[in-house]
PDB file of C-alpha atoms in Angstrom:
ATOM      1  CA  GLN A  19      54.767 163.374-114.329  1.00 87.00           C
ATOM      2  CA  VAL A  20      53.891 165.831-117.074  1.00 90.00           C
ATOM      3  CA  GLN A  21      54.161 169.578-116.751  1.00 94.00           C
ATOM      4  CA  LEU A  22      52.126 171.891-118.974  1.00 95.00           C
ATOM      5  CA  VAL A  23      52.713 175.608-119.426  1.00 95.00           C
ATOM      6  CA  GLU A  24      50.274 177.750-121.391  1.00 95.00           C
ATOM      7  CA  SER A  25      50.960 181.076-123.035  1.00 95.00           C
ATOM      8  CA  GLY A  26      49.394 183.404-125.565  1.00 96.00           C
ATOM      9  CA  GLY A  27      46.293 184.684-123.813  1.00 94.00           C
ATOM     10  CA  GLY A  28      45.336 188.323-123.730  1.00 97.00           C
ATOM     11  CA  LEU A  29      42.785 190.967-124.629  1.00 98.00           C
ATOM     12  CA  VAL A  30      41.428 191.150-128.168  1.00 98.00           C
ATOM     13  CA  GLN A  31      38.495 192.805-129.894  1.00 98.00           C
ATOM     14  CA  ALA A  32      35.625 190.785-131.249  1.00 98.00           C
ATOM     15  CA  GLY A  33      36.515 189.379-134.653  1.00 98.00           C
ATOM     16  CA  GLY A  34      40.188 189.218-133.795  1.00 98.00           C
ATOM     17  CA  SER A  35      42.544 186.275-133.398  1.00 98.00           C
ATOM     18  CA  LEU A  36      44.811 184.776-130.768  1.00 98.00           C
ATOM     19  CA  ARG A  37      47.046 181.732-130.677  1.00 98.00           C
ATOM     20  CA  LEU A  38      47.500 179.808-127.467  1.00 98.00           C
ATOM     21  CA  SER A  39      50.481 177.549-126.880  1.00 97.00           C
ATOM     22  CA  CYS A  40      50.915 174.705-124.427  1.00 97.00           C
ATOM     23  CA  ALA A  41      54.427 173.393-123.890  1.00 94.00           C
ATOM     24  CA  GLY A  42      54.767 169.988-122.325  1.00 92.00           C
ATOM     25  CA  SER A  43      57.714 168.610-120.403  1.00 88.00           C
ATOM     26  CA  GLY A  44      58.501 165.616-118.243  1.00 87.00           C
ATOM     27  CA  SER A  45      57.137 162.193-119.161  1.00 81.00           C
ATOM     28  CA  ILE A  46      55.643 163.391-122.422  1.00 79.00           C
ATOM     29  CA  PHE A  47      56.131 159.972-124.018  1.00 80.00           C
ATOM     30  CA  MET A  48      53.179 158.838-121.896  1.00 83.00           C
ATOM     31  CA  ILE A  49      50.745 161.352-123.437  1.00 86.00           C
ATOM     32  CA  ASN A  50      47.891 159.883-125.475  1.00 91.00           C
ATOM     33  CA  ALA A  51      45.964 163.072-126.147  1.00 93.00           C
ATOM     34  CA  MET A  52      46.017 166.776-125.372  1.00 94.00           C
ATOM     35  CA  GLY A  53      43.338 169.372-125.380  1.00 95.00           C
ATOM     36  CA  TRP A  54      42.108 172.785-124.470  1.00 98.00           C
ATOM     37  CA  TYR A  55      39.321 173.508-122.032  1.00 98.00           C
ATOM     38  CA  ARG A  56      37.900 176.813-120.874  1.00 98.00           C
ATOM     39  CA  GLN A  57      36.056 178.142-117.880  1.00 98.00           C
ATOM     40  CA  ALA A  58      34.099 181.363-117.876  1.00 97.00           C
ATOM     41  CA  PRO A  59      33.100 183.089-114.629  1.00 92.00           C
ATOM     42  CA  GLY A  60      30.216 181.281-112.965  1.00 95.00           C
ATOM     43  CA  LYS A  61      30.307 178.428-115.455  1.00 96.00           C
ATOM     44  CA  GLN A  62      31.676 174.925-115.499  1.00 97.00           C
ATOM     45  CA  ARG A  63      34.872 174.061-117.316  1.00 97.00           C
ATOM     46  CA  GLU A  64      34.086 172.912-120.843  1.00 98.00           C
ATOM     47  CA  LEU A  65      35.946 171.157-123.616  1.00 98.00           C
ATOM     48  CA  VAL A  66      37.118 173.330-126.493  1.00 98.00           C
ATOM     49  CA  ALA A  67      39.231 171.002-128.631  1.00 98.00           C
ATOM     50  CA  THR A  68      41.330 167.869-128.390  1.00 97.00           C
ATOM     51  CA  ILE A  69      44.029 166.192-130.448  1.00 95.00           C
ATOM     52  CA  THR A  70      45.281 162.640-130.100  1.00 93.00           C
ATOM     53  CA  SER A  71      48.832 161.422-130.500  1.00 89.00           C
ATOM     54  CA  GLY A  72      47.737 160.141-133.909  1.00 89.00           C
ATOM     55  CA  GLY A  73      46.536 163.583-134.962  1.00 91.00           C
ATOM     56  CA  SER A  74      42.778 163.097-134.701  1.00 95.00           C
ATOM     57  CA  THR A  75      40.974 166.235-133.612  1.00 97.00           C
ATOM     58  CA  ASN A  76      37.665 167.019-131.964  1.00 97.00           C
ATOM     59  CA  TYR A  77      35.974 170.376-131.397  1.00 98.00           C
ATOM     60  CA  ALA A  78      33.102 171.779-129.400  1.00 98.00           C
ATOM     61  CA  ASP A  79      30.261 172.851-131.671  1.00 98.00           C
ATOM     62  CA  SER A  80      30.621 176.422-130.459  1.00 97.00           C
ATOM     63  CA  VAL A  81      34.133 176.757-131.903  1.00 98.00           C
ATOM     64  CA  LYS A  82      33.966 174.616-135.039  1.00 98.00           C
ATOM     65  CA  GLY A  83      35.126 176.538-138.065  1.00 97.00           C
ATOM     66  CA  ARG A  84      36.765 179.225-135.916  1.00 98.00           C
ATOM     67  CA  PHE A  85      39.361 177.405-133.772  1.00 98.00           C
ATOM     68  CA  THR A  86      42.069 174.994-134.883  1.00 98.00           C
ATOM     69  CA  ILE A  87      44.082 172.708-132.616  1.00 98.00           C
ATOM     70  CA  SER A  88      47.465 171.458-133.801  1.00 96.00           C
ATOM     71  CA  GLY A  89      50.595 169.905-132.412  1.00 93.00           C
ATOM     72  CA  ASP A  90      54.323 170.133-132.973  1.00 88.00           C
ATOM     73  CA  ASN A  91      55.908 166.928-131.709  1.00 81.00           C
ATOM     74  CA  ALA A  92      59.436 168.278-132.148  1.00 83.00           C
ATOM     75  CA  LYS A  93      58.626 171.130-129.752  1.00 84.00           C
ATOM     76  CA  ASN A  94      56.331 169.114-127.485  1.00 86.00           C
ATOM     77  CA  THR A  95      53.815 171.887-127.957  1.00 91.00           C
ATOM     78  CA  VAL A  96      50.114 172.051-128.752  1.00 96.00           C
ATOM     79  CA  TYR A  97      48.531 175.161-130.215  1.00 97.00           C
ATOM     80  CA  LEU A  98      45.041 176.565-130.347  1.00 98.00           C
ATOM     81  CA  GLN A  99      44.525 179.055-133.149  1.00 98.00           C
ATOM     82  CA  MET A 100      41.429 181.107-132.383  1.00 98.00           C
ATOM     83  CA  ASN A 101      39.901 183.217-135.144  1.00 98.00           C
ATOM     84  CA  SER A 102      36.722 185.267-135.350  1.00 98.00           C
ATOM     85  CA  LEU A 103      36.676 185.572-131.594  1.00 98.00           C
ATOM     86  CA  LYS A 104      33.433 186.475-129.851  1.00 98.00           C
ATOM     87  CA  PRO A 105      32.816 187.998-126.415  1.00 97.00           C
ATOM     88  CA  GLU A 106      31.371 184.655-125.320  1.00 97.00           C
ATOM     89  CA  ASP A 107      34.811 183.105-125.886  1.00 98.00           C
ATOM     90  CA  THR A 108      36.051 185.056-122.869  1.00 98.00           C
ATOM     91  CA  ALA A 109      37.346 182.570-120.302  1.00 98.00           C
ATOM     92  CA  VAL A 110      40.401 181.085-118.679  1.00 98.00           C
ATOM     93  CA  TYR A 111      41.785 178.536-121.104  1.00 98.00           C
ATOM     94  CA  TYR A 112      43.448 175.433-119.711  1.00 98.00           C
ATOM     95  CA  CYS A 113      45.715 172.949-121.421  1.00 97.00           C
ATOM     96  CA  ASN A 114      45.057 169.306-120.627  1.00 95.00           C
ATOM     97  CA  ALA A 115      46.988 166.091-121.217  1.00 95.00           C
ATOM     98  CA  ILE A 116      45.786 162.524-120.912  1.00 93.00           C
ATOM     99  CA  ALA A 117      48.513 159.975-120.267  1.00 89.00           C
ATOM    100  CA  GLY A 118      48.892 156.320-119.468  1.00 86.00           C
ATOM    101  CA  ARG A 119      45.777 155.473-121.519  1.00 85.00           C
ATOM    102  CA  GLY A 120      43.608 157.608-119.312  1.00 84.00           C
ATOM    103  CA  ALA A 121      45.189 156.729-116.007  1.00 87.00           C
ATOM    104  CA  TYR A 122      46.644 160.205-115.564  1.00 92.00           C
ATOM    105  CA  VAL A 123      45.241 163.642-116.271  1.00 94.00           C
ATOM    106  CA  TYR A 124      47.360 166.780-116.164  1.00 95.00           C
ATOM    107  CA  TRP A 125      46.386 170.453-116.290  1.00 96.00           C
ATOM    108  CA  GLY A 126      48.226 173.656-116.976  1.00 96.00           C
ATOM    109  CA  GLN A 127      47.810 176.767-114.861  1.00 96.00           C
ATOM    110  CA  GLY A 128      45.487 178.484-117.326  1.00 96.00           C
ATOM    111  CA  THR A 129      45.701 181.601-119.440  1.00 97.00           C
ATOM    112  CA  GLN A 130      43.109 184.368-119.596  1.00 98.00           C
ATOM    113  CA  VAL A 131      41.446 185.224-122.893  1.00 98.00           C
ATOM    114  CA  THR A 132      39.248 188.307-122.929  1.00 98.00           C
ATOM    115  CA  VAL A 133      37.273 189.328-126.011  1.00 98.00           C
ATOM    116  CA  SER A 134      35.802 192.821-125.956  1.00 97.00           C
ATOM    117  CA  SER A 135      32.711 193.759-127.936  1.00 93.00           C
TER     118      SER A 135
END
């Protein structure tokens, strides 16, 4: 089992920045990749960014150049640095972990990000 706890959401004005954190615990040695997803009201959950255990990253086109995903293995934590935020970035952001080579998928409880215009 892997437990994920997000933090760092909040209210920010357009153009501002936030950093989200996702702390993992439990069987973290099983994790192959972690990522951030988001879900806006009335919309489906969508991928924001992912990072593999080897450090490879992937981003949604809508956040490229503005968001950066990174990991701190010593702290078992993944971060999402969000710059130049736009109102359309408003959503609940969820941390995700893939473990056991895809056999297991874990989610955090989500953290709200609201960007005002």
